[in-house]
PDB file of C-alpha atoms and ligand atoms in Angstrom:
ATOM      1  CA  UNK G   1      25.735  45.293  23.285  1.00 83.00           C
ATOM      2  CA  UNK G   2      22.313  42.743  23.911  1.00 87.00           C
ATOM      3  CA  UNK G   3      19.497  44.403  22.738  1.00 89.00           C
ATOM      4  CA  UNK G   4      16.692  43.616  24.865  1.00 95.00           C
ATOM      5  CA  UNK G   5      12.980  42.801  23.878  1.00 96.00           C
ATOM      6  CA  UNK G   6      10.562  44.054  25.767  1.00 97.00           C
ATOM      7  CA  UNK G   7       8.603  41.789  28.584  1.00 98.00           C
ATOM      8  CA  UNK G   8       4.676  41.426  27.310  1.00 98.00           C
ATOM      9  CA  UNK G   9       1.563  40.034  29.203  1.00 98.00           C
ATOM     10  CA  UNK G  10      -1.087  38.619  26.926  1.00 98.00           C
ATOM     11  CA  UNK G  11      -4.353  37.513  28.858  1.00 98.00           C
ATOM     12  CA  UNK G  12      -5.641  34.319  28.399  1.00 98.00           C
ATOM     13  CA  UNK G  13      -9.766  33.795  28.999  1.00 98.00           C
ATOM     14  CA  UNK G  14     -10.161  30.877  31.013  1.00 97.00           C
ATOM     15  CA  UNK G  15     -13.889  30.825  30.427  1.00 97.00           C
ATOM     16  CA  UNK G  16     -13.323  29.976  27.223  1.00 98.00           C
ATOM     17  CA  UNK G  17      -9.527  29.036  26.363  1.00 98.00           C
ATOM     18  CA  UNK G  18      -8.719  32.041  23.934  1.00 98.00           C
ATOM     19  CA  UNK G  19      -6.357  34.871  23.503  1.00 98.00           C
ATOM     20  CA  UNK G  20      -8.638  37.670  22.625  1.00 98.00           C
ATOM     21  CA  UNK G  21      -5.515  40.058  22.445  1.00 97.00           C
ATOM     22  CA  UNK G  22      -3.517  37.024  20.273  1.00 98.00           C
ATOM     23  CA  UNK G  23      -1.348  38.396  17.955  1.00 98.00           C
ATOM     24  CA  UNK G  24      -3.120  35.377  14.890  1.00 98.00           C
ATOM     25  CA  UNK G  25      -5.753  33.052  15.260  1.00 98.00           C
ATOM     26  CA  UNK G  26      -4.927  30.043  13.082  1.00 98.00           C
ATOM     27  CA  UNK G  27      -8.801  28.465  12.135  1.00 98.00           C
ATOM     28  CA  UNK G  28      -8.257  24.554  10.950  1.00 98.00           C
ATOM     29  CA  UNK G  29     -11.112  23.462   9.552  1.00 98.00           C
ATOM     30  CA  UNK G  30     -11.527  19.489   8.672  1.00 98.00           C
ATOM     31  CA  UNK G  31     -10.131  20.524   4.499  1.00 98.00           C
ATOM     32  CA  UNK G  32      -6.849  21.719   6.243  1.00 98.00           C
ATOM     33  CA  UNK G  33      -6.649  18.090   7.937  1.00 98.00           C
ATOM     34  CA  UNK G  34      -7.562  16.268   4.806  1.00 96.00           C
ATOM     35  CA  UNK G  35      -6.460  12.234   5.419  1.00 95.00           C
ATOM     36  CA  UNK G  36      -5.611  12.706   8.257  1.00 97.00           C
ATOM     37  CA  UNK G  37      -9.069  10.908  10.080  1.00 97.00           C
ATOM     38  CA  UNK G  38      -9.124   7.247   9.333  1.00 97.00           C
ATOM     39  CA  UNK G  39     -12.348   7.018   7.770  1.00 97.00           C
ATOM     40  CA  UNK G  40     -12.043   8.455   4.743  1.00 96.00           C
ATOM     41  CA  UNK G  41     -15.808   7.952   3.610  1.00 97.00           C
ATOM     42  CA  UNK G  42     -16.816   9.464   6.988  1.00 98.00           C
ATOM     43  CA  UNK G  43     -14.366  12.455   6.085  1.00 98.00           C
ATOM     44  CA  UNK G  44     -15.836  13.118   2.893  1.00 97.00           C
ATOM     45  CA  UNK G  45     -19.551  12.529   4.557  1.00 97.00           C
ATOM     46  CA  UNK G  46     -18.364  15.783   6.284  1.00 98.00           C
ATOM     47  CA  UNK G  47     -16.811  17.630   3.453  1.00 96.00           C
ATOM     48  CA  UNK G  48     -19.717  19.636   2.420  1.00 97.00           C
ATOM     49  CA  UNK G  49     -20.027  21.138   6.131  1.00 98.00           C
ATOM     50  CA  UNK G  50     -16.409  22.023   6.604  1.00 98.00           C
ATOM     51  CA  UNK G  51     -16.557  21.984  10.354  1.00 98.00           C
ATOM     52  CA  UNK G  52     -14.009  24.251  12.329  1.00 98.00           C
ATOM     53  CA  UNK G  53     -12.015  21.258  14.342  1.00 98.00           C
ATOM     54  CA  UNK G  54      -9.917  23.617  16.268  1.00 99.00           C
ATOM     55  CA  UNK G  55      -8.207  27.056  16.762  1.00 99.00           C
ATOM     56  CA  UNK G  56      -5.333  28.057  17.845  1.00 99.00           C
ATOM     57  CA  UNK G  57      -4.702  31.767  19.291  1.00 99.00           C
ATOM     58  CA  UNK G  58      -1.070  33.057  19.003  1.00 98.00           C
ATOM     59  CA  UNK G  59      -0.054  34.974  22.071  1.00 98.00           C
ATOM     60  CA  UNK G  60       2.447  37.085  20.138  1.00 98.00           C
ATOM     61  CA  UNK G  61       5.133  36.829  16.914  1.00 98.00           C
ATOM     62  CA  UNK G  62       8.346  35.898  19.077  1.00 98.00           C
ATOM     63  CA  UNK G  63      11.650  36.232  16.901  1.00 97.00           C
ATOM     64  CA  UNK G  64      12.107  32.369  15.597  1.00 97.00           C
ATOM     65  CA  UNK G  65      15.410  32.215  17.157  1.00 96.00           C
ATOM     66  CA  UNK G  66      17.565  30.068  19.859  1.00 97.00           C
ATOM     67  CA  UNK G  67      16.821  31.045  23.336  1.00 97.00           C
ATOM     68  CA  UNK G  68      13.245  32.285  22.640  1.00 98.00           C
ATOM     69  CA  UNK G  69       9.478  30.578  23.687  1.00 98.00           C
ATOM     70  CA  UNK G  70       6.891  30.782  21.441  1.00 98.00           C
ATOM     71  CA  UNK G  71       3.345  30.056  23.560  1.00 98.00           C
ATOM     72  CA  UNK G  72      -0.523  29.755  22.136  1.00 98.00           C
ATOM     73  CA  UNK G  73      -3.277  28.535  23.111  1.00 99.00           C
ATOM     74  CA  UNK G  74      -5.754  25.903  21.237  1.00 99.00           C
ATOM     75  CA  UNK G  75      -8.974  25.340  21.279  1.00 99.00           C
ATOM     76  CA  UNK G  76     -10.587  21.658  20.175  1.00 99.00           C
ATOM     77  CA  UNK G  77     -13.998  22.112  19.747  1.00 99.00           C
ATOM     78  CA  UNK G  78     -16.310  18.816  20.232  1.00 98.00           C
ATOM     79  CA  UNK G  79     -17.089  16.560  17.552  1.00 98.00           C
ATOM     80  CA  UNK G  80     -16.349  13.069  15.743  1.00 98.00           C
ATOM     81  CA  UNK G  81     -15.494  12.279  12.333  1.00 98.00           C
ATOM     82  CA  UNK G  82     -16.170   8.379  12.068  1.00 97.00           C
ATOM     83  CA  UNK G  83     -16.086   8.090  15.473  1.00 98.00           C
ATOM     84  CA  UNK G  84     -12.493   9.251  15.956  1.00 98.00           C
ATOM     85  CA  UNK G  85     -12.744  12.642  18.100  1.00 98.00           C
ATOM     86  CA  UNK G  86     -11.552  15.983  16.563  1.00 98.00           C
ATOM     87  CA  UNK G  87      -7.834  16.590  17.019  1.00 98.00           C
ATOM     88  CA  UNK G  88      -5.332  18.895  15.706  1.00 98.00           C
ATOM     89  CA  UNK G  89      -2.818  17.815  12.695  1.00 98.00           C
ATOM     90  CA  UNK G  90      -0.379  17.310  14.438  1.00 98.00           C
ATOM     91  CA  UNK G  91       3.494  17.205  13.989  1.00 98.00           C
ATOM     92  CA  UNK G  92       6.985  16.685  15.143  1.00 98.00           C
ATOM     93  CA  UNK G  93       9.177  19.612  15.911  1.00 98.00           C
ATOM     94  CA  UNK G  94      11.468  20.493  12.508  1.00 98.00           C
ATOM     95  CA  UNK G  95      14.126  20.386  15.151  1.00 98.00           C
ATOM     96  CA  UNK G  96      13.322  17.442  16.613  1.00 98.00           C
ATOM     97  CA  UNK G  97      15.067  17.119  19.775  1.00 98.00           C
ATOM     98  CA  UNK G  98      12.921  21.021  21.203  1.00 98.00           C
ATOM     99  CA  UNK G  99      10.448  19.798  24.079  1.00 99.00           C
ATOM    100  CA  UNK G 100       6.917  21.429  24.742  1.00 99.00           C
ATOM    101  CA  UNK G 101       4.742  22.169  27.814  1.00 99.00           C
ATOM    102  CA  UNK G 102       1.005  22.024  27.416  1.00 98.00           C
ATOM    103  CA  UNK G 103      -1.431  22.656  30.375  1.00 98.00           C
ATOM    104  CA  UNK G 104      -5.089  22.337  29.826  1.00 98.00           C
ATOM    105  CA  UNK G 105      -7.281  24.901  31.264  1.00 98.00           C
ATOM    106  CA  UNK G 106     -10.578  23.684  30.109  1.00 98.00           C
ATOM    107  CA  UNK G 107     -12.557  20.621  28.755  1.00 98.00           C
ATOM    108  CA  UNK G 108     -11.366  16.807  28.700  1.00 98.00           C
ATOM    109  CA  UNK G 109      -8.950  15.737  26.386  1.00 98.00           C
ATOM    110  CA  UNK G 110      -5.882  13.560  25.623  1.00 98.00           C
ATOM    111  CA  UNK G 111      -2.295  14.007  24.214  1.00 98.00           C
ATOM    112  CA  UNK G 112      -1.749  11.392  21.916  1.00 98.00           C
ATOM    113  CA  UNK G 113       2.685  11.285  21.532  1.00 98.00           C
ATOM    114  CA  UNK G 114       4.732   8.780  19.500  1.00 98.00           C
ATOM    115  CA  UNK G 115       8.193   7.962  18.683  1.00 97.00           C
ATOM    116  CA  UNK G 116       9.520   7.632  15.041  1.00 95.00           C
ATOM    117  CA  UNK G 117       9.791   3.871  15.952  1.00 94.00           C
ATOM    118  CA  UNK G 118       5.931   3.985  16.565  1.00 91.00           C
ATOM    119  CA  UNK G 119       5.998   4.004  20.781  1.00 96.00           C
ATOM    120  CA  UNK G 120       3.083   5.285  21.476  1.00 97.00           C
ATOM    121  CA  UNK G 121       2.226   7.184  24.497  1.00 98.00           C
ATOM    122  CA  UNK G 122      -1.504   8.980  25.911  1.00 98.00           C
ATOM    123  CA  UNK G 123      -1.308  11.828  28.422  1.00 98.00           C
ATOM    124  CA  UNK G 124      -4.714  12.661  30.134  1.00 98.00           C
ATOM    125  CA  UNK G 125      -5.796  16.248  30.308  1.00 98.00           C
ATOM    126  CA  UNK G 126      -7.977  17.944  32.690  1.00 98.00           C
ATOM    127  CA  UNK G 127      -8.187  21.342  33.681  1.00 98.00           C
ATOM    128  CA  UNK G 128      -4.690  22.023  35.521  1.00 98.00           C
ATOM    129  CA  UNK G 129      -2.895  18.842  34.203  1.00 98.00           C
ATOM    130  CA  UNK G 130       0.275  20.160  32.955  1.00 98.00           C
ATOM    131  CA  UNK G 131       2.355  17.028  30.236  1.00 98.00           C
ATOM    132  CA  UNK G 132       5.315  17.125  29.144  1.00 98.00           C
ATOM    133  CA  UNK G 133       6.488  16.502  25.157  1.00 99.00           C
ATOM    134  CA  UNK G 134      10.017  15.376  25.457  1.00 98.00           C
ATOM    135  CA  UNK G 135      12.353  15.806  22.563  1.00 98.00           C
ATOM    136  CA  UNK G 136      12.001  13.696  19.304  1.00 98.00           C
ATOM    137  CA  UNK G 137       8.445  12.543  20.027  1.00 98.00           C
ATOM    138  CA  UNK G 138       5.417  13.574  17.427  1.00 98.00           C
ATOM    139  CA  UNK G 139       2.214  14.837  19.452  1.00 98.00           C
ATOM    140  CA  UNK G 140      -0.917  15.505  18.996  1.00 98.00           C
ATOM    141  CA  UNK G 141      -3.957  16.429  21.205  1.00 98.00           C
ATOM    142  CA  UNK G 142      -7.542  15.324  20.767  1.00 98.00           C
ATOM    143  CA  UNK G 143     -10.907  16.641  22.203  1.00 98.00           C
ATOM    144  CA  UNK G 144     -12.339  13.632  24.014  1.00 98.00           C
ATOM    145  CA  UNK G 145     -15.058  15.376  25.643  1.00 98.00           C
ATOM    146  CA  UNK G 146     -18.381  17.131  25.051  1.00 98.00           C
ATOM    147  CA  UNK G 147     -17.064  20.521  25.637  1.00 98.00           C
ATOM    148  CA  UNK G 148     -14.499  22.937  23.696  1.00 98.00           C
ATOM    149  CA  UNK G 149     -11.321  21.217  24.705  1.00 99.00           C
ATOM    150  CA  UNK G 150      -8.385  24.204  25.553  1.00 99.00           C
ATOM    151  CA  UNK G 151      -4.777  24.562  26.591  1.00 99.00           C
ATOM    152  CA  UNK G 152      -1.895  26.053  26.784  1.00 98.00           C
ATOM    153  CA  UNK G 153       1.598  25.341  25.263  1.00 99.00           C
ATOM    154  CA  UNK G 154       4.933  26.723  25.394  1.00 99.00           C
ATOM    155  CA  UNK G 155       7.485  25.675  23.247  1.00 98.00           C
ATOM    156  CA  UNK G 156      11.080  26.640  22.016  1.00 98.00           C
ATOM    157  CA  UNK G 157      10.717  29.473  19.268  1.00 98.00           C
ATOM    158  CA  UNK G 158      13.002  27.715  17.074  1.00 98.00           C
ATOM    159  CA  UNK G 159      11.266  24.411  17.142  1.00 98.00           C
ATOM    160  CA  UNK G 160       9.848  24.443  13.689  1.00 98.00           C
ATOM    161  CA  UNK G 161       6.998  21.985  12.668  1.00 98.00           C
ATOM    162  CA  UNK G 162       7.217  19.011  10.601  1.00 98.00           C
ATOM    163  CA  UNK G 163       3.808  17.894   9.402  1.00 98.00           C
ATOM    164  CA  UNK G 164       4.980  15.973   6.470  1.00 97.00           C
ATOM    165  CA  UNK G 165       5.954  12.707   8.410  1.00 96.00           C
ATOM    166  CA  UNK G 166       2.489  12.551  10.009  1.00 95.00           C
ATOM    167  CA  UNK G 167       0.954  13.260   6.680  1.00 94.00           C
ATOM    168  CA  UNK G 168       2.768  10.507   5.292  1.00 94.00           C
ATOM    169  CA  UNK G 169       3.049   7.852   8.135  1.00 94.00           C
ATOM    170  CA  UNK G 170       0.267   8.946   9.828  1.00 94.00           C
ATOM    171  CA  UNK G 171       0.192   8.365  14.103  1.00 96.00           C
ATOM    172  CA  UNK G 172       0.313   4.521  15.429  1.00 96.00           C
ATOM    173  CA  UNK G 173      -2.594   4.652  17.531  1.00 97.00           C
ATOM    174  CA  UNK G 174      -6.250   6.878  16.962  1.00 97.00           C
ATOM    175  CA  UNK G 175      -8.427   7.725  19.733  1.00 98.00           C
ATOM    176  CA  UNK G 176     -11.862   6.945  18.827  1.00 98.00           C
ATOM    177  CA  UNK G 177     -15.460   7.267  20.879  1.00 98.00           C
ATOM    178  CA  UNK G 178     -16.969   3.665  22.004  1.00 97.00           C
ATOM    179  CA  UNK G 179     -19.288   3.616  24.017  1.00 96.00           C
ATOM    180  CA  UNK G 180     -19.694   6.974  24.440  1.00 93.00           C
ATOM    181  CA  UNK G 181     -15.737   6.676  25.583  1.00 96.00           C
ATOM    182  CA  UNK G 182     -12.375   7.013  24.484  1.00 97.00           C
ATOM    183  CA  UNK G 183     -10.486   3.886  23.198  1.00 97.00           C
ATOM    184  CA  UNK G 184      -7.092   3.901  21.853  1.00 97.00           C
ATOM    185  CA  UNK G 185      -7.012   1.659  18.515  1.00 97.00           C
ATOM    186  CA  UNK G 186      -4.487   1.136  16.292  1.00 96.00           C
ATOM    187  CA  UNK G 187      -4.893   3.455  13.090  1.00 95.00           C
ATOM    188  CA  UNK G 188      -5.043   1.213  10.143  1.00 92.00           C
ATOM    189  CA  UNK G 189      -3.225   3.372   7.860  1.00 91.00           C
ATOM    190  CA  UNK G 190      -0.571   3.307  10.141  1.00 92.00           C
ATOM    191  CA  UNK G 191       2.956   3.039   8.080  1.00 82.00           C
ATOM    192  CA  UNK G 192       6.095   2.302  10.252  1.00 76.00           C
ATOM    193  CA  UNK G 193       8.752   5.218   9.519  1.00 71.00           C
ATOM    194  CA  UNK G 194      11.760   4.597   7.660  1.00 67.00           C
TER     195      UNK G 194
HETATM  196  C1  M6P S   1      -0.245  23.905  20.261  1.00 86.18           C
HETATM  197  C2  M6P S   1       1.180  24.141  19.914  1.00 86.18           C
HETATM  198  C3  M6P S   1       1.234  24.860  18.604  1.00 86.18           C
HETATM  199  C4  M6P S   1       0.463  24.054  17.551  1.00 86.18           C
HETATM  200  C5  M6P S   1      -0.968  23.836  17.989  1.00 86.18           C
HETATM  201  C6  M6P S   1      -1.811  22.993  17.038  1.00 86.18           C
HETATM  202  O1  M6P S   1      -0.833  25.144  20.496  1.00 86.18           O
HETATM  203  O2  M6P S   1       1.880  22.932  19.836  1.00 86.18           O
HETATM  204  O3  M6P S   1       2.577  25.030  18.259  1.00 86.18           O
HETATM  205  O4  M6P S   1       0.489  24.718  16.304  1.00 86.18           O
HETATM  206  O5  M6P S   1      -0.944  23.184  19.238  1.00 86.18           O
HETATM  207  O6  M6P S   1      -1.188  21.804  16.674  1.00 86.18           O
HETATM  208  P1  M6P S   1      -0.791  21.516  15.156  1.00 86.18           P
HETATM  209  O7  M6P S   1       0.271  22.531  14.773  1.00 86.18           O
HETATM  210  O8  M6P S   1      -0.269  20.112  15.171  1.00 86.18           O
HETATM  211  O9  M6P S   1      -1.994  21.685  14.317  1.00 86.18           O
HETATM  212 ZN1   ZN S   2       4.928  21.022  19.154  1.00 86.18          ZN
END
């Protein structure tokens, strides 16, 4: 016999971009993205202050299984860190080939994606622009705007994250402030996979 779950309704604010009924609220502050900003001397500038870069607001704990969506939302509040604008950690899914919705409700931002191979792609978000991660690619989303930065994603339950590769390869391309825009650059520390 299935056993069903039961249909749930969280609300999301979208004054602000949160959950306030969210089952967790994950706080990353810049220590939990250690070496992960290019400027390392601009990072440790910071260190003292700690600055919350972003938060992310759990709608509920789905079962981790095949068949189930997990959805959040995450909020990138507005800042630099040598220039390059706050951002999440980013990953690739665990397994890699699970896709993801996001759809921004608030702020101006960008979703940075890449290939193991280093393709690099940016995906432009404004309130009501809904992108697309396709299987296998690493993503990321970045705050390029003066504002808290929010959205929504949905995602396979099973999907898993894999930080370690961006930890250790780091993404292609970095999306810094010039001229009080954004820029894509290549990231120095860049190491090709593999
Ligand atoms: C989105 C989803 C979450 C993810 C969060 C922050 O809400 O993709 O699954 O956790 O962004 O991104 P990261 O896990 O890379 O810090
Ligand atoms: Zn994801």
């Amino acid at each position: 016999m299935t056993r069903y779950m039961s249909p749930l309704t969280r609300t999301i604010d979208l004054a602000s971009g949160t959950i306030p009924d969210a089952a967790e609220v994950q706080t990353r502050r810049l220590s939990d993205l250690e070496g992960l900003f290019a400027d390392r001397e601009a990072e440790n500038a910071l260190r003292h202050e700690n600055p919350v870069i972003y938060r992310v607001y759990l709608a509920a704990h789905i079962p981790t299984e095949e068949g189930q969506l997990g959805y959040s939302t995450t909020v990138i509040y507005p800042g630099t860190v040598g220039g390059e604008y706050f951002m999440t950690k980013g990953h690739y899914h665990a397994v890699a080939n699970r896709a993801e919705v996001y759809t921004c409700l608030k702020g101006r931002g960008a979703l940075l994606l890449q290939t193991p191979e280093g393709e690099t792609s940016v995906q432009h978000m404004t309130p009501g622009a809904a992108a697309y991660v396709p299987p296998f690619w690493g993503h990321r989303t970045v705050n390029t705007g003066a504002e808290p930065f929010a959205f929504m994603a949905v995602y396979p339950a099973d999907a898993g994250y894999d930080y370690a590769t961006i930890a250790e390869y780091g993404f292609a391309a970095l999306i810094v402030e010039r001229d009080g825009k954004p820029e894509l650059v290549p990231n120095p520390h860049y190491q090709r996979e593999g």
